[in-house]
């Protein structure tokens, strides 16, 4: 049957070394019986390998985690087995890699984020370039000149055929400090140097998008280091940005949270 599930995986750490004893969970809907959700769990062996064979289903979801490690992308991946262009081809000689990153010594960070299940906090933007400034110590909007992070938004003209879409420009600044954009999955060590005063971009007809998200390392005016995720939503009616940040008040460049969360 084309719905036969066969899977081979391997768990490795950030240095590509095998991780033994990682917890593996499988979940699939058994075919042909509809609604037959099945689960199975095991641990990776001494070489980090694990597998599942002899099951039937259209897709398989795999979770991998281990105490003392971070799991890439939440440790979860889904693989399709039924007729689709992106059907997954298992290969016992070439197992799917799941990367875990060993937790290091975390520090008590000052974290600003959303409330409840929302990870980010929202701030309104003026359409005319008037700055919105935020304290990364308590997450409040503060008067111009007093913030750790400043976002300036300029709303432009509407696009010809899409009156609800506008051209727009944005600039993100760390007053008397600097920022460096990063795409690391675990932005846990702020660089010593290389910070620039601001980051700006322009959105027009050719690169139109309603939102832009960036992750920055920040160096604040008092010399402390942190990181901030900034997502700017450039709508004609009410532009705003969402933000989550962590700052290390000790002056250390280590931005790994203490293991009890933030």
mmCIF file of C-alpha atoms in Angstrom:
data_model
loop_
_atom_site.group_PDB
_atom_site.id
_atom_site.type_symbol
_atom_site.label_atom_id
_atom_site.label_comp_id
_atom_site.label_asym_id
_atom_site.label_seq_id
_atom_site.Cartn_x
_atom_site.Cartn_y
_atom_site.Cartn_z
ATOM 1 C CA UNK A 1 0.000 0.000 0.000
ATOM 2 C CA UNK A 2 1.197 3.511 -0.740
ATOM 3 C CA UNK A 3 0.124 4.422 2.807
ATOM 4 C CA UNK A 4 2.717 2.192 4.425
ATOM 5 C CA UNK A 5 4.564 4.196 7.096
ATOM 6 C CA UNK A 6 8.267 3.593 7.447
ATOM 7 C CA UNK A 7 10.477 6.146 9.199
ATOM 8 C CA UNK A 8 14.140 6.454 10.148
ATOM 9 C CA UNK A 9 15.456 9.318 12.240
ATOM 10 C CA UNK A 10 18.564 10.351 14.117
ATOM 11 C CA UNK A 11 18.957 12.831 16.972
ATOM 12 C CA UNK A 12 22.107 14.957 17.064
ATOM 13 C CA UNK A 13 23.262 17.965 19.069
ATOM 14 C CA UNK A 14 24.548 21.339 17.849
ATOM 15 C CA UNK A 15 27.962 19.766 17.144
ATOM 16 C CA UNK A 16 26.364 16.884 15.156
ATOM 17 C CA UNK A 17 27.134 14.371 17.929
ATOM 18 C CA UNK A 18 24.591 11.607 18.596
ATOM 19 C CA UNK A 19 22.082 12.228 21.383
ATOM 20 C CA UNK A 20 21.102 8.977 23.108
ATOM 21 C CA UNK A 21 17.978 8.636 25.238
ATOM 22 C CA UNK A 22 16.014 11.407 23.529
ATOM 23 C CA UNK A 23 12.260 11.015 23.872
ATOM 24 C CA UNK A 24 10.544 10.261 20.535
ATOM 25 C CA UNK A 25 6.785 10.400 20.023
ATOM 26 C CA UNK A 26 4.991 9.326 16.864
ATOM 27 C CA UNK A 27 1.396 10.124 15.948
ATOM 28 C CA UNK A 28 -0.579 9.040 12.877
ATOM 29 C CA UNK A 29 -4.153 8.286 11.758
ATOM 30 C CA UNK A 30 -4.357 4.634 10.868
ATOM 31 C CA UNK A 31 -5.767 3.859 7.416
ATOM 32 C CA UNK A 32 -8.075 2.483 6.138
ATOM 33 C CA UNK A 33 -10.039 2.915 9.397
ATOM 34 C CA UNK A 34 -10.925 6.621 9.642
ATOM 35 C CA UNK A 35 -10.516 8.369 12.946
ATOM 36 C CA UNK A 36 -8.121 5.761 14.260
ATOM 37 C CA UNK A 37 -5.485 7.976 15.830
ATOM 38 C CA UNK A 38 -2.439 6.019 16.917
ATOM 39 C CA UNK A 39 0.520 6.967 19.081
ATOM 40 C CA UNK A 40 3.809 5.314 19.818
ATOM 41 C CA UNK A 41 6.873 6.390 21.788
ATOM 42 C CA UNK A 42 10.468 5.264 22.159
ATOM 43 C CA UNK A 43 13.948 6.597 22.865
ATOM 44 C CA UNK A 44 16.888 7.175 20.563
ATOM 45 C CA UNK A 45 19.610 4.544 20.867
ATOM 46 C CA UNK A 46 23.313 5.016 21.681
ATOM 47 C CA UNK A 47 23.979 6.283 18.152
ATOM 48 C CA UNK A 48 20.980 8.640 18.221
ATOM 49 C CA UNK A 49 18.954 6.442 15.851
ATOM 50 C CA UNK A 50 15.269 5.555 16.022
ATOM 51 C CA UNK A 51 12.705 4.132 13.594
ATOM 52 C CA UNK A 52 9.074 3.177 13.057
ATOM 53 C CA UNK A 53 7.950 0.459 10.611
ATOM 54 C CA UNK A 54 4.940 -1.583 9.638
ATOM 55 C CA UNK A 55 2.262 1.079 10.237
ATOM 56 C CA UNK A 56 -0.237 2.490 7.754
ATOM 57 C CA UNK A 57 -1.372 6.090 7.454
ATOM 58 C CA UNK A 58 -1.288 9.130 5.211
ATOM 59 C CA UNK A 59 1.015 11.202 7.390
ATOM 60 C CA UNK A 60 3.237 10.842 10.424
ATOM 61 C CA UNK A 61 4.079 13.504 12.994
ATOM 62 C CA UNK A 62 7.305 13.077 14.969
ATOM 63 C CA UNK A 63 8.255 14.931 18.179
ATOM 64 C CA UNK A 64 11.773 14.800 19.587
ATOM 65 C CA UNK A 65 12.926 16.287 22.881
ATOM 66 C CA UNK A 66 15.214 15.679 25.804
ATOM 67 C CA UNK A 67 15.589 17.210 29.247
ATOM 68 C CA UNK A 68 18.445 19.719 29.264
ATOM 69 C CA UNK A 69 18.143 20.508 25.538
ATOM 70 C CA UNK A 70 16.305 22.921 23.265
ATOM 71 C CA UNK A 71 14.423 21.319 20.368
ATOM 72 C CA UNK A 72 14.699 22.860 16.923
ATOM 73 C CA UNK A 73 11.294 24.125 15.651
ATOM 74 C CA UNK A 74 9.677 22.806 18.802
ATOM 75 C CA UNK A 75 11.039 19.350 17.965
ATOM 76 C CA UNK A 76 8.067 18.589 15.706
ATOM 77 C CA UNK A 77 7.989 17.585 12.018
ATOM 78 C CA UNK A 78 5.276 16.036 9.847
ATOM 79 C CA UNK A 79 5.898 13.675 6.918
ATOM 80 C CA UNK A 80 3.388 12.826 4.150
ATOM 81 C CA UNK A 81 3.077 9.272 2.838
ATOM 82 C CA UNK A 82 -0.042 9.365 0.630
ATOM 83 C CA UNK A 83 -0.342 10.510 -2.982
ATOM 84 C CA UNK A 84 0.925 14.082 -3.105
ATOM 85 C CA UNK A 85 3.767 15.864 -4.872
ATOM 86 C CA UNK A 86 5.678 16.129 -1.609
ATOM 87 C CA UNK A 87 5.460 12.488 -0.602
ATOM 88 C CA UNK A 88 8.188 11.491 1.863
ATOM 89 C CA UNK A 89 10.678 8.768 0.859
ATOM 90 C CA UNK A 90 12.171 6.979 3.875
ATOM 91 C CA UNK A 91 15.785 5.856 3.610
ATOM 92 C CA UNK A 92 17.363 3.750 6.352
ATOM 93 C CA UNK A 93 20.841 4.756 5.116
ATOM 94 C CA UNK A 94 19.969 8.457 5.316
ATOM 95 C CA UNK A 95 17.859 9.086 8.437
ATOM 96 C CA UNK A 96 16.065 12.384 8.985
ATOM 97 C CA UNK A 97 18.136 14.543 11.345
ATOM 98 C CA UNK A 98 16.547 16.135 14.401
ATOM 99 C CA UNK A 99 18.773 18.730 16.049
ATOM 100 C CA UNK A 100 18.768 19.418 19.759
ATOM 101 C CA UNK A 101 20.852 22.143 21.378
ATOM 102 C CA UNK A 102 22.288 21.571 24.816
ATOM 103 C CA UNK A 103 21.172 24.124 27.385
ATOM 104 C CA UNK A 104 24.002 26.262 28.672
ATOM 105 C CA UNK A 105 24.233 28.286 31.871
ATOM 106 C CA UNK A 106 21.326 30.706 31.588
ATOM 107 C CA UNK A 107 21.060 34.128 33.175
ATOM 108 C CA UNK A 108 18.174 36.035 34.764
ATOM 109 C CA UNK A 109 17.016 38.150 31.818
ATOM 110 C CA UNK A 110 14.555 41.012 31.839
ATOM 111 C CA UNK A 111 11.877 39.719 29.468
ATOM 112 C CA UNK A 112 9.188 41.806 27.780
ATOM 113 C CA UNK A 113 6.448 40.023 25.891
ATOM 114 C CA UNK A 114 2.744 39.484 25.583
ATOM 115 C CA UNK A 115 0.227 38.570 28.202
ATOM 116 C CA UNK A 116 -1.118 35.048 28.610
ATOM 117 C CA UNK A 117 -0.636 32.973 25.460
ATOM 118 C CA UNK A 118 0.482 35.917 23.343
ATOM 119 C CA UNK A 119 4.238 35.962 23.045
ATOM 120 C CA UNK A 120 4.485 39.539 21.772
ATOM 121 C CA UNK A 121 3.318 42.946 22.943
ATOM 122 C CA UNK A 122 1.587 45.433 20.608
ATOM 123 C CA UNK A 123 2.396 49.134 20.149
ATOM 124 C CA UNK A 124 0.595 51.619 17.902
ATOM 125 C CA UNK A 125 2.528 53.520 15.225
ATOM 126 C CA UNK A 126 1.804 57.012 13.962
ATOM 127 C CA UNK A 127 1.476 57.158 10.135
ATOM 128 C CA UNK A 128 3.594 60.316 9.773
ATOM 129 C CA UNK A 129 6.987 59.197 11.075
ATOM 130 C CA UNK A 130 6.406 60.349 14.640
ATOM 131 C CA UNK A 131 8.445 57.868 16.735
ATOM 132 C CA UNK A 132 7.091 55.281 19.136
ATOM 133 C CA UNK A 133 9.628 54.503 21.868
ATOM 134 C CA UNK A 134 9.609 51.524 24.192
ATOM 135 C CA UNK A 135 11.469 50.675 27.383
ATOM 136 C CA UNK A 136 12.986 47.181 27.208
ATOM 137 C CA UNK A 137 13.041 47.153 31.038
ATOM 138 C CA UNK A 138 9.281 47.175 31.564
ATOM 139 C CA UNK A 139 7.770 47.098 28.062
ATOM 140 C CA UNK A 140 6.037 50.442 28.346
ATOM 141 C CA UNK A 141 5.726 53.183 25.751
ATOM 142 C CA UNK A 142 7.831 56.116 26.922
ATOM 143 C CA UNK A 143 8.242 59.732 25.741
ATOM 144 C CA UNK A 144 10.557 60.361 22.802
ATOM 145 C CA UNK A 145 14.186 60.396 23.884
ATOM 146 C CA UNK A 146 13.687 58.023 26.826
ATOM 147 C CA UNK A 147 13.266 54.657 25.106
ATOM 148 C CA UNK A 148 15.594 51.721 24.500
ATOM 149 C CA UNK A 149 13.994 51.004 21.107
ATOM 150 C CA UNK A 150 12.470 53.503 18.675
ATOM 151 C CA UNK A 151 10.243 52.635 15.699
ATOM 152 C CA UNK A 152 9.315 55.234 13.076
ATOM 153 C CA UNK A 153 6.695 54.451 10.440
ATOM 154 C CA UNK A 154 5.844 56.459 7.336
ATOM 155 C CA UNK A 155 2.645 55.579 5.464
ATOM 156 C CA UNK A 156 2.817 56.206 1.716
ATOM 157 C CA UNK A 157 0.373 56.144 -1.171
ATOM 158 C CA UNK A 158 -2.056 53.326 -1.855
ATOM 159 C CA UNK A 159 -1.125 50.880 -4.622
ATOM 160 C CA UNK A 160 -3.018 51.459 -7.881
ATOM 161 C CA UNK A 161 -5.204 48.369 -7.949
ATOM 162 C CA UNK A 162 -5.255 47.660 -4.213
ATOM 163 C CA UNK A 163 -6.547 50.653 -2.244
ATOM 164 C CA UNK A 164 -6.185 48.735 1.024
ATOM 165 C CA UNK A 165 -2.440 48.243 0.400
ATOM 166 C CA UNK A 166 -0.069 51.102 0.994
ATOM 167 C CA UNK A 167 3.593 51.689 0.316
ATOM 168 C CA UNK A 168 5.411 52.270 3.587
ATOM 169 C CA UNK A 169 8.768 52.861 5.186
ATOM 170 C CA UNK A 170 10.068 51.973 8.592
ATOM 171 C CA UNK A 171 13.130 52.649 10.684
ATOM 172 C CA UNK A 172 14.124 50.852 13.885
ATOM 173 C CA UNK A 173 16.703 52.559 16.106
ATOM 174 C CA UNK A 174 18.381 51.888 19.434
ATOM 175 C CA UNK A 175 18.989 55.432 20.718
ATOM 176 C CA UNK A 176 22.626 55.943 21.819
ATOM 177 C CA UNK A 177 23.191 52.236 21.202
ATOM 178 C CA UNK A 178 23.035 49.885 18.251
ATOM 179 C CA UNK A 179 21.540 46.804 16.665
ATOM 180 C CA UNK A 180 22.598 43.851 14.521
ATOM 181 C CA UNK A 181 20.080 41.760 12.629
ATOM 182 C CA UNK A 182 20.327 37.979 13.173
ATOM 183 C CA UNK A 183 18.649 34.871 11.785
ATOM 184 C CA UNK A 184 20.067 32.432 14.328
ATOM 185 C CA UNK A 185 17.518 30.005 15.736
ATOM 186 C CA UNK A 186 19.000 30.476 19.211
ATOM 187 C CA UNK A 187 20.203 34.093 19.450
ATOM 188 C CA UNK A 188 21.892 33.533 22.801
ATOM 189 C CA UNK A 189 25.215 35.356 22.520
ATOM 190 C CA UNK A 190 25.223 39.026 21.566
ATOM 191 C CA UNK A 191 28.191 40.030 19.400
ATOM 192 C CA UNK A 192 30.802 42.330 20.911
ATOM 193 C CA UNK A 193 30.885 44.727 17.981
ATOM 194 C CA UNK A 194 29.421 45.417 14.563
ATOM 195 C CA UNK A 195 26.334 47.287 15.784
ATOM 196 C CA UNK A 196 24.760 49.943 13.600
ATOM 197 C CA UNK A 197 22.599 52.829 14.757
ATOM 198 C CA UNK A 198 19.454 51.868 12.893
ATOM 199 C CA UNK A 199 17.820 49.529 10.387
ATOM 200 C CA UNK A 200 15.403 50.792 7.777
ATOM 201 C CA UNK A 201 13.434 49.451 4.849
ATOM 202 C CA UNK A 202 10.960 50.599 2.186
ATOM 203 C CA UNK A 203 7.973 48.631 0.962
ATOM 204 C CA UNK A 204 6.671 49.428 -2.531
ATOM 205 C CA UNK A 205 4.685 47.753 -5.302
ATOM 206 C CA UNK A 206 7.462 45.329 -6.264
ATOM 207 C CA UNK A 207 8.243 44.016 -2.772
ATOM 208 C CA UNK A 208 4.850 44.635 -1.210
ATOM 209 C CA UNK A 209 4.080 42.920 2.061
ATOM 210 C CA UNK A 210 1.915 43.940 4.963
ATOM 211 C CA UNK A 211 4.376 42.847 7.620
ATOM 212 C CA UNK A 212 8.100 42.584 8.156
ATOM 213 C CA UNK A 213 9.628 40.722 11.093
ATOM 214 C CA UNK A 214 13.238 41.083 12.181
ATOM 215 C CA UNK A 215 15.279 39.761 15.078
ATOM 216 C CA UNK A 216 18.015 41.998 16.414
ATOM 217 C CA UNK A 217 20.783 41.833 18.922
ATOM 218 C CA UNK A 218 20.710 45.189 20.701
ATOM 219 C CA UNK A 219 23.314 47.124 22.644
ATOM 220 C CA UNK A 220 21.554 49.642 24.872
ATOM 221 C CA UNK A 221 22.669 53.145 25.863
ATOM 222 C CA UNK A 222 23.760 51.867 29.311
ATOM 223 C CA UNK A 223 26.030 49.229 27.738
ATOM 224 C CA UNK A 224 23.832 46.196 28.436
ATOM 225 C CA UNK A 225 23.055 43.651 25.722
ATOM 226 C CA UNK A 226 19.802 42.080 24.653
ATOM 227 C CA UNK A 227 17.745 40.838 21.752
ATOM 228 C CA UNK A 228 14.434 42.005 20.336
ATOM 229 C CA UNK A 229 12.001 40.536 17.827
ATOM 230 C CA UNK A 230 10.134 43.331 16.047
ATOM 231 C CA UNK A 231 7.220 42.651 13.659
ATOM 232 C CA UNK A 232 5.903 45.776 11.912
ATOM 233 C CA UNK A 233 2.397 45.590 10.406
ATOM 234 C CA UNK A 234 2.002 48.328 7.809
ATOM 235 C CA UNK A 235 -1.722 48.788 7.332
ATOM 236 C CA UNK A 236 -3.311 51.927 5.921
ATOM 237 C CA UNK A 237 -5.738 52.338 8.798
ATOM 238 C CA UNK A 238 -3.727 51.479 11.842
ATOM 239 C CA UNK A 239 -0.093 50.548 11.638
ATOM 240 C CA UNK A 240 1.408 48.885 14.705
ATOM 241 C CA UNK A 241 4.288 46.683 15.728
ATOM 242 C CA UNK A 242 4.631 43.621 17.918
ATOM 243 C CA UNK A 243 7.681 43.101 20.051
ATOM 244 C CA UNK A 244 9.326 40.584 22.339
ATOM 245 C CA UNK A 245 12.660 41.278 24.007
ATOM 246 C CA UNK A 246 15.157 39.958 26.531
ATOM 247 C CA UNK A 247 17.885 42.069 28.115
ATOM 248 C CA UNK A 248 20.730 40.926 30.367
ATOM 249 C CA UNK A 249 20.994 43.621 33.059
ATOM 250 C CA UNK A 250 24.383 42.325 34.291
ATOM 251 C CA UNK A 251 26.232 43.611 31.229
ATOM 252 C CA UNK A 252 27.059 40.064 30.071
ATOM 253 C CA UNK A 253 26.532 39.190 26.401
ATOM 254 C CA UNK A 254 24.938 35.862 27.427
ATOM 255 C CA UNK A 255 21.257 35.981 26.394
ATOM 256 C CA UNK A 256 20.345 32.391 27.207
ATOM 257 C CA UNK A 257 17.416 32.358 29.640
ATOM 258 C CA UNK A 258 17.735 30.661 33.008
ATOM 259 C CA UNK A 259 16.224 27.177 32.607
ATOM 260 C CA UNK A 260 12.956 27.968 34.417
ATOM 261 C CA UNK A 261 11.800 29.898 31.346
ATOM 262 C CA UNK A 262 12.514 33.616 31.073
#
